[in-house]
Coordinates of C-alpha atoms and ligand atoms in Angstrom, one line a residue:
X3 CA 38.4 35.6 -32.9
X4 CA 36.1 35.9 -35.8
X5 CA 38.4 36.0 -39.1
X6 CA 37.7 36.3 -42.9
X7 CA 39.8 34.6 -45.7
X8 CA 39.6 35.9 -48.9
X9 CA 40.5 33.3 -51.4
X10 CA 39.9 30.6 -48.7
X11 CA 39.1 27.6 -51.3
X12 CA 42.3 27.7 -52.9
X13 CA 46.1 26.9 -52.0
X14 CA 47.3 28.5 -49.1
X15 CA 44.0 29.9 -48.4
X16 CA 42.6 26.5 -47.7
X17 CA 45.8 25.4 -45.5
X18 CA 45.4 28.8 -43.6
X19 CA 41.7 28.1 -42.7
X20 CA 42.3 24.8 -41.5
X21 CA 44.8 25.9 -39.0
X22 CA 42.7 28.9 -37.8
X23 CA 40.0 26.6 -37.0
X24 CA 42.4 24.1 -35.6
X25 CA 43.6 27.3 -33.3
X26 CA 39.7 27.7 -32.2
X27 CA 38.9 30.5 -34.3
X28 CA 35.8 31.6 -36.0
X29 CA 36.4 31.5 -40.0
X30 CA 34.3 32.5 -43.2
X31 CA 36.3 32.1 -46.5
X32 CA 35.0 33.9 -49.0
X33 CA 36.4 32.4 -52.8
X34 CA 34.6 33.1 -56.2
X35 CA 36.0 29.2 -57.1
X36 CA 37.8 30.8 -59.9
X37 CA 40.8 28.4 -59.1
X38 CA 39.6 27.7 -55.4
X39 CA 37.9 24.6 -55.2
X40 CA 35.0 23.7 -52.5
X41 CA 36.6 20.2 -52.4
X42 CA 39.5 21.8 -50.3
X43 CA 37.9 23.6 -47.4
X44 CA 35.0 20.5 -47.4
X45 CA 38.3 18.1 -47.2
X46 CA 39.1 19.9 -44.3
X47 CA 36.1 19.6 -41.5
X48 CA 32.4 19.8 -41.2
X49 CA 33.3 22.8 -38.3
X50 CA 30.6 24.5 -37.1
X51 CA 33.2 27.4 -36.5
X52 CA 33.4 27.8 -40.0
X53 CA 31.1 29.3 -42.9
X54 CA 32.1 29.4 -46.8
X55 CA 30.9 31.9 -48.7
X56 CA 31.1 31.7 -52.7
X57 CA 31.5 35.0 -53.7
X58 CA 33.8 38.0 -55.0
X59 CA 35.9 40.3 -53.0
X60 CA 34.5 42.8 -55.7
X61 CA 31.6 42.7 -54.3
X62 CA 31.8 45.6 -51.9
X63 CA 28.0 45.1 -50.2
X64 CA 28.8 41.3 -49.3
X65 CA 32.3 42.5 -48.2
X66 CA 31.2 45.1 -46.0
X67 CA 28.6 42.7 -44.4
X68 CA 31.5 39.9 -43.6
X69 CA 34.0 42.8 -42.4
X70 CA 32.2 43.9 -39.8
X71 CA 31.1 41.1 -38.2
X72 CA 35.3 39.9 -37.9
X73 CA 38.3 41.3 -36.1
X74 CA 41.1 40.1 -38.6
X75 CA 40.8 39.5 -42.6
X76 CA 43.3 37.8 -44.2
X77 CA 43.5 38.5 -48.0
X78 CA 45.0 36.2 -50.4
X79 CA 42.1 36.4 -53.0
X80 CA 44.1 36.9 -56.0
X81 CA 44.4 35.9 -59.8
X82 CA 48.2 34.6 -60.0
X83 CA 50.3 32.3 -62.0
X84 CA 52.8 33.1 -65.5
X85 CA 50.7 31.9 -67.5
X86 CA 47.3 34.3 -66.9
X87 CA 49.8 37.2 -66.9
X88 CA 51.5 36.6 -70.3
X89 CA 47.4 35.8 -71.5
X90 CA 45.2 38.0 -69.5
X91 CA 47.1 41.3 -68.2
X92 CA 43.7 42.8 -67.1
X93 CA 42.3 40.1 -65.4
X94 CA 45.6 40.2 -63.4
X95 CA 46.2 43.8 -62.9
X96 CA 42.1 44.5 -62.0
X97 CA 41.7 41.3 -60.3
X98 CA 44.3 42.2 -57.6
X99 CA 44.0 46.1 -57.6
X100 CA 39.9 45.7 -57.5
X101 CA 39.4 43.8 -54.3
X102 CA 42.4 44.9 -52.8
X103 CA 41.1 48.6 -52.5
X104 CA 37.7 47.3 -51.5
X105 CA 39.1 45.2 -48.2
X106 CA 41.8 48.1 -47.4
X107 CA 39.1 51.1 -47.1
X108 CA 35.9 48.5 -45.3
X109 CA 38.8 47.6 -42.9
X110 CA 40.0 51.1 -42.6
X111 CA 36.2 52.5 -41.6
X112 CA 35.9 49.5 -39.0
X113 CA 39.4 49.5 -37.7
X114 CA 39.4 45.7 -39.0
X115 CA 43.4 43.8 -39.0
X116 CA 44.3 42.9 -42.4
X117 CA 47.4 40.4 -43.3
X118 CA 47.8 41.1 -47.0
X119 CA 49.3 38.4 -49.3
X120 CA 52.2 39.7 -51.5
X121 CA 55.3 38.1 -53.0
X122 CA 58.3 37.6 -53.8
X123 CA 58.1 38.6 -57.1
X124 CA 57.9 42.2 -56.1
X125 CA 61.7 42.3 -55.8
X126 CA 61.1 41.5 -60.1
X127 CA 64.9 40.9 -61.4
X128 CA 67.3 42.3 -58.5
X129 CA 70.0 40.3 -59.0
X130 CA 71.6 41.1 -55.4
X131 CA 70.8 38.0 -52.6
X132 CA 69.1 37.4 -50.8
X133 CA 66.3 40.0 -50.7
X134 CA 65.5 41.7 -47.5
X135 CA 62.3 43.5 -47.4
X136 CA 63.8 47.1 -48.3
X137 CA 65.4 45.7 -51.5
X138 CA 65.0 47.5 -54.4
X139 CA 61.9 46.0 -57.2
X140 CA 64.1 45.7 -60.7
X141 CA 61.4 45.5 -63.2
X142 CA 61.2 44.9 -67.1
X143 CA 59.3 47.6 -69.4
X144 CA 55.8 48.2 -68.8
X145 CA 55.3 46.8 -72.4
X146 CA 56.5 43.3 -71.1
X147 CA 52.8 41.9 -69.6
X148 CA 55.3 39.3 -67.6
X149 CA 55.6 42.3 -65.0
X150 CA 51.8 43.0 -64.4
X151 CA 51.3 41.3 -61.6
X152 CA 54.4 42.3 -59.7
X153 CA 52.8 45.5 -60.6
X154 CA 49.6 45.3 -59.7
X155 CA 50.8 43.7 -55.8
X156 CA 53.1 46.2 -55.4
X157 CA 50.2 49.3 -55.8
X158 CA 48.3 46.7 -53.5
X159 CA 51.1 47.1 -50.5
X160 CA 51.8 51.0 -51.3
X161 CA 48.0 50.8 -50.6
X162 CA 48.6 48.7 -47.5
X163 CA 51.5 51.3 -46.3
X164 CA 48.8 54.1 -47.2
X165 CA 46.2 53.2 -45.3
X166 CA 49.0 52.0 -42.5
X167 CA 49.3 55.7 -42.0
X168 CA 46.2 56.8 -42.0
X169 CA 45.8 54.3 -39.2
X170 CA 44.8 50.9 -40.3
X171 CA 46.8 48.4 -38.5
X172 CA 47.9 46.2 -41.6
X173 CA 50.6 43.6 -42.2
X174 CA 52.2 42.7 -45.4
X175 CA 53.9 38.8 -45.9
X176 CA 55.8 38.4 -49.4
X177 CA 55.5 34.3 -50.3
X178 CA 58.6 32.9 -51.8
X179 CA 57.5 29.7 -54.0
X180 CA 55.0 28.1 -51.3
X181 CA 54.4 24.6 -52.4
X182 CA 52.5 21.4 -51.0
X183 CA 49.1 19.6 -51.1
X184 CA 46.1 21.2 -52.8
X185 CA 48.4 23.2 -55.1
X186 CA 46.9 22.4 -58.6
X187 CA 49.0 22.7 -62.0
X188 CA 46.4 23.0 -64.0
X189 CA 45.1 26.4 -62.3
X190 CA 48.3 28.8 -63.2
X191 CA 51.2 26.1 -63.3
X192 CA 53.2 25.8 -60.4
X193 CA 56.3 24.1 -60.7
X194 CA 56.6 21.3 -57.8
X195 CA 53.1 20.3 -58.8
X196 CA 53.6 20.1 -62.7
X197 CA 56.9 18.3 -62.0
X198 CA 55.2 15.9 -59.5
X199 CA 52.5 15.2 -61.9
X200 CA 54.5 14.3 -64.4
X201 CA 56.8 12.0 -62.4
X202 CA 53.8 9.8 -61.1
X203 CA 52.7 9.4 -64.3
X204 CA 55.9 8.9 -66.1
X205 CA 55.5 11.7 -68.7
X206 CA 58.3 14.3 -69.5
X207 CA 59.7 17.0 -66.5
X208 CA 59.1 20.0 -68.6
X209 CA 61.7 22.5 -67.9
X210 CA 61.7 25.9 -69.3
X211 CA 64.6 27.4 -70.7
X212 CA 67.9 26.0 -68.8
X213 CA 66.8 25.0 -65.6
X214 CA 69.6 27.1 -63.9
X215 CA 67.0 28.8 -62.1
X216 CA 67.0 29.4 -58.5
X217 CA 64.2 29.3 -56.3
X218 CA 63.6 28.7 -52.4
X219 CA 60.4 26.6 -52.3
X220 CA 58.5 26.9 -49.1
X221 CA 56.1 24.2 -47.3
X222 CA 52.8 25.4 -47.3
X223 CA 52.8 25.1 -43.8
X224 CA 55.6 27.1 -43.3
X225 CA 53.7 29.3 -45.3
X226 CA 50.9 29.5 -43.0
X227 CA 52.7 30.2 -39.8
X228 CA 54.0 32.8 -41.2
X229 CA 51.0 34.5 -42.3
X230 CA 49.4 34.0 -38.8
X231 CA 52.3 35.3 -37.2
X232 CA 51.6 38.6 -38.8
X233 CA 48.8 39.1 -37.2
X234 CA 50.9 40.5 -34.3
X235 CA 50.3 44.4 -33.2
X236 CA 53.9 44.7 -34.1
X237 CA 54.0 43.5 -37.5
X238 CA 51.5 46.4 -37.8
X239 CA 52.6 48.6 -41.3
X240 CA 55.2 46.1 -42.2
X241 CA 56.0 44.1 -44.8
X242 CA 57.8 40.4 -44.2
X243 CA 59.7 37.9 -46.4
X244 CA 58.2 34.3 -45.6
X245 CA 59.6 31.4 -47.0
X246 CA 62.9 29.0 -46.8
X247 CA 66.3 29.7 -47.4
X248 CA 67.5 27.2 -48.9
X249 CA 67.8 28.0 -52.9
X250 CA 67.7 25.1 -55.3
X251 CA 67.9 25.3 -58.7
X252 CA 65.0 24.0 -61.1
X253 CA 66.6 21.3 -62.7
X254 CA 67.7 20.1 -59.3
X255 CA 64.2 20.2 -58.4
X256 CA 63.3 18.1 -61.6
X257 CA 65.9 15.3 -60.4
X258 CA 65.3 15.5 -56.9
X259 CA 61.4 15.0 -57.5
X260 CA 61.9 12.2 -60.0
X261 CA 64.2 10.4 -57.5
X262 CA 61.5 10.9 -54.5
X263 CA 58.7 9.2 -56.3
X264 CA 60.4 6.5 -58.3
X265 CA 59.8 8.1 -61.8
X266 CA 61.5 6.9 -64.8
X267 CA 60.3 10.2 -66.6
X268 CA 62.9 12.1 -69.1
X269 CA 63.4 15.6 -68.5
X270 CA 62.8 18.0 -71.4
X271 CA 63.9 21.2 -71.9
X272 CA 61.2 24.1 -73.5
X273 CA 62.6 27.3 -74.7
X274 CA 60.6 30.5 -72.6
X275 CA 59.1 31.5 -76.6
X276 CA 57.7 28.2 -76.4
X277 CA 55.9 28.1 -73.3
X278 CA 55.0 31.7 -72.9
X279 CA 55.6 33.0 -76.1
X280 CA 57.7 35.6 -77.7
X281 CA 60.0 38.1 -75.3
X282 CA 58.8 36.7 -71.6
X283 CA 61.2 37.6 -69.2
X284 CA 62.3 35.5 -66.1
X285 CA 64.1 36.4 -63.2
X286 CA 67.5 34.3 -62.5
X287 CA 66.9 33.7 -58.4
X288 CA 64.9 34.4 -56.0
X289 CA 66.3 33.6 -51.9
X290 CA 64.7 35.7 -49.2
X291 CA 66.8 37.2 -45.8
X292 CA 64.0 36.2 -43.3
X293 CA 65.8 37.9 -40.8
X294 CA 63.7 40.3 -40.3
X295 CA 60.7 38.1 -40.0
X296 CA 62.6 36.0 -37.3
X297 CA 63.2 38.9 -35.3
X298 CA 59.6 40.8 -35.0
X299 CA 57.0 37.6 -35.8
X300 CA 59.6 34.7 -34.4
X301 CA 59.1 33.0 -37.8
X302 CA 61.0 29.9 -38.7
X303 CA 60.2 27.6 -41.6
X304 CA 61.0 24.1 -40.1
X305 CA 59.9 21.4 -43.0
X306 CA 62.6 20.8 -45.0
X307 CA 62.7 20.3 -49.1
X308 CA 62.9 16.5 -49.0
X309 CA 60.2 16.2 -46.1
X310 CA 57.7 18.6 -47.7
X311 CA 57.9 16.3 -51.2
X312 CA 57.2 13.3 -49.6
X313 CA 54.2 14.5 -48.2
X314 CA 53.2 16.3 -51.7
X315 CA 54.1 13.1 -53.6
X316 CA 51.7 11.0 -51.1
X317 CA 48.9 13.8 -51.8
X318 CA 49.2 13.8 -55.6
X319 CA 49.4 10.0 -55.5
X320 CA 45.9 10.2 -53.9
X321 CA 44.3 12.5 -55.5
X322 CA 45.4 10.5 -59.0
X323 CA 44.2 8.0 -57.6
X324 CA 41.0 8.8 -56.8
X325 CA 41.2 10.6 -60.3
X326 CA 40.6 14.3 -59.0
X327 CA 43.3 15.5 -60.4
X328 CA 43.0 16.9 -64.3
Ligands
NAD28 N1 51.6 30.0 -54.1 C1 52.6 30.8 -54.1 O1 53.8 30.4 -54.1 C2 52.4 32.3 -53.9 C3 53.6 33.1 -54.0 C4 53.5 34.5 -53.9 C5 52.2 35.0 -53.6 N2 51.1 34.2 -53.4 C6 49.9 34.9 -53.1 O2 49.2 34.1 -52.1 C7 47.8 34.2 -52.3 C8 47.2 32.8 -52.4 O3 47.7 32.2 -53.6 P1 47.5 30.6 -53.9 O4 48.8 30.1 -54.4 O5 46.8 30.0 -52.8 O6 46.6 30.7 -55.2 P2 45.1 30.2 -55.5 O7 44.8 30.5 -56.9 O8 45.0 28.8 -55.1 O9 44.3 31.1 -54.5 C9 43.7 32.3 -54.8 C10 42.2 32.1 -54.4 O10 41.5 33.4 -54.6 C11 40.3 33.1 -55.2 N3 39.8 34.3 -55.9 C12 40.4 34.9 -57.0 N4 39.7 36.0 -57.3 C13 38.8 36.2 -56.4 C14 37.8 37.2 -56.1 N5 37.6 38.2 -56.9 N6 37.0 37.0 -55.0 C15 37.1 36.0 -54.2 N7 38.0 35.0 -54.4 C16 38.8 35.1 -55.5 C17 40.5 31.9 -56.1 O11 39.3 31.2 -56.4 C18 41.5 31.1 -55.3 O12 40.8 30.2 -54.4 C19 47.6 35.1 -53.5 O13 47.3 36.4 -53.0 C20 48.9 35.0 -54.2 O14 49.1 36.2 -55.0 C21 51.2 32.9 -53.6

């Protein structure tokens, strides 16, 4: 098939095209390299089944060119991470509304498949576990920026189920914490890389607030499967919960990553005013029921927590070594 990637230089983007070419398929990823780097998809292969494109899913002329020239886009083109949405609300909010609406209505006029990448942070604070897809989104006053991007992805899927009705067949998967190789800390700060970072080179395991946090963190791979398996016909109008569902708390993550890679770092503890500043909000857990995804897209997220660290660990190691990471 010929498929698009939005946002195909950066995290899961970059894991995603390699499997699709791996799978035989036809792939341009199209990434503006605002936290994508070309590094990734050249790490990957020189495929002649494959064509990067540096540009912006804003840029609805370009778009409309590589749209209708593929069968499926997957969009994960986005500008993420705590730290741009306490600092740069609009960035956030237009940067995933903008494109968003551009890919939904090209696709819509060329009856083009469209995965859409959402999250888990759409449920916001709903305390009740584990979230199933029709949980309910508990969010914090509008006046708290912390809930922007939940926000701003959750217009993007009442877009999706829009445009689901109006006929475009569109599938929606909700990441819980994906994690793994070519996840950089320095872009928007997520935690299994900071904390891996840290551990190799012995500084301090920052933890904000209490570290009673709990998360399910998610192989990238796992990740990935998931996302392809919504490409199926029934998937179509639907969103899915993708990740594990094993929860572990933060500060378990802190000891369990400084025990995997032989770290004698000390971990510190930085109150939530300090790292994001005054009144940022958190939510207390996050687990996904991925039974529904088990039961329409046969998804099953097989690396465990242990076995996905390793393999991070031995990719950060590299990369520090070969000093490519900042
Ligand atoms: N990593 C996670 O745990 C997680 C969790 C929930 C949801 N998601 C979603 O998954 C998707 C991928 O996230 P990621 O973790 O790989 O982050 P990432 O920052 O590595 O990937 C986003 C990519 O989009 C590119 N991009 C940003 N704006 C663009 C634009 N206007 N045009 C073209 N490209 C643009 C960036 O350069 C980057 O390569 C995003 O939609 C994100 O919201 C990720």
């Amino acid at each position: 098939m010929n498929i698009l990637v939005t946002g195909g230089a950066g995290f899961i983007g970059s894991h995603l095209v390699e499997k699709l070419l791996k799978m035989g398929h036809f792939v341009w990823s199209l990434d503006d390299m605002s936290t994508g780097r070309m590094q990734f998809l050249s790490e990957i292969t020189e495929n002649n089944r494959h064509s990067i494109i540096h540009g912006s899913v804003t840029d609805k002329y370009l778009l409309r060119g590589l749209i209708e020239r593929c069968e499926v886009v997957f969009h994960l083109a986005a500008v993420l991470g705590v730290k741009n949405t306490v600092e740069n609300p609009l960035k956030v909010i237009e940067g995933n509304i903008d494109g968003t609406r551009n890919i939904l209505e090209l696709a819509h006029q060329h009856h083009v498949k469209v995965v859409f990448s959402s999250t888990s942070e759409i449920y916001g604070r709903n305390t009740k576990l584990p979230f199933r897809e029709d949980s309910e989104r508990v969010l914090g006053a509008p006046s708290i920026h912390r809930w922007c991007y939940a926000t701003a992805k959750a217009i993007d899927e009442h877009l999706c189920f829009a445009y689901a009705e109006k006929g475009l067949p569109v599938s929606i998967v909700r990441y819980f914490n994906a994690y793994g190789p070519r996840q950089t800390s320095s872009q928007y700060g997520g935690v299994v890389s900071r904390f891996i970072k840290a551990a190799l080179l012995n500084q301090p395991l920052e933890i904000h607030s209490d570290g009673s946090q709990v998360r399910c963190f998610t192989f990238v791979g796992d990740s990935v499967d998931g996302t392809i398996a919504a490409m199926n016909e029934q998937a179509n109008g639907q969103a899915f919960n993708i990740g594990s569902e094993h929860p572990i708390t933060i500060l378990g993550l802190a000891h369990k990553i400084r025990e995997l890679s032989a770290s004698s770092s000390p971990i510190v503890y930085v109150p939530y005013s300090k790292a994001y500043g005054a009144g940022y909000e958190d939510m207390p857990a996050r687990v996904p029921d991925i039974s529904k995804g088990r039961r329409i897209l046969h998804y099953e997220p097989v690396v465990s927590l242990d076995e996905g660290l390793k393999i991070s660990i031995d990719w950060y190691k590299h990369q520090l070594k070969d000093g490519r990471l900042s």
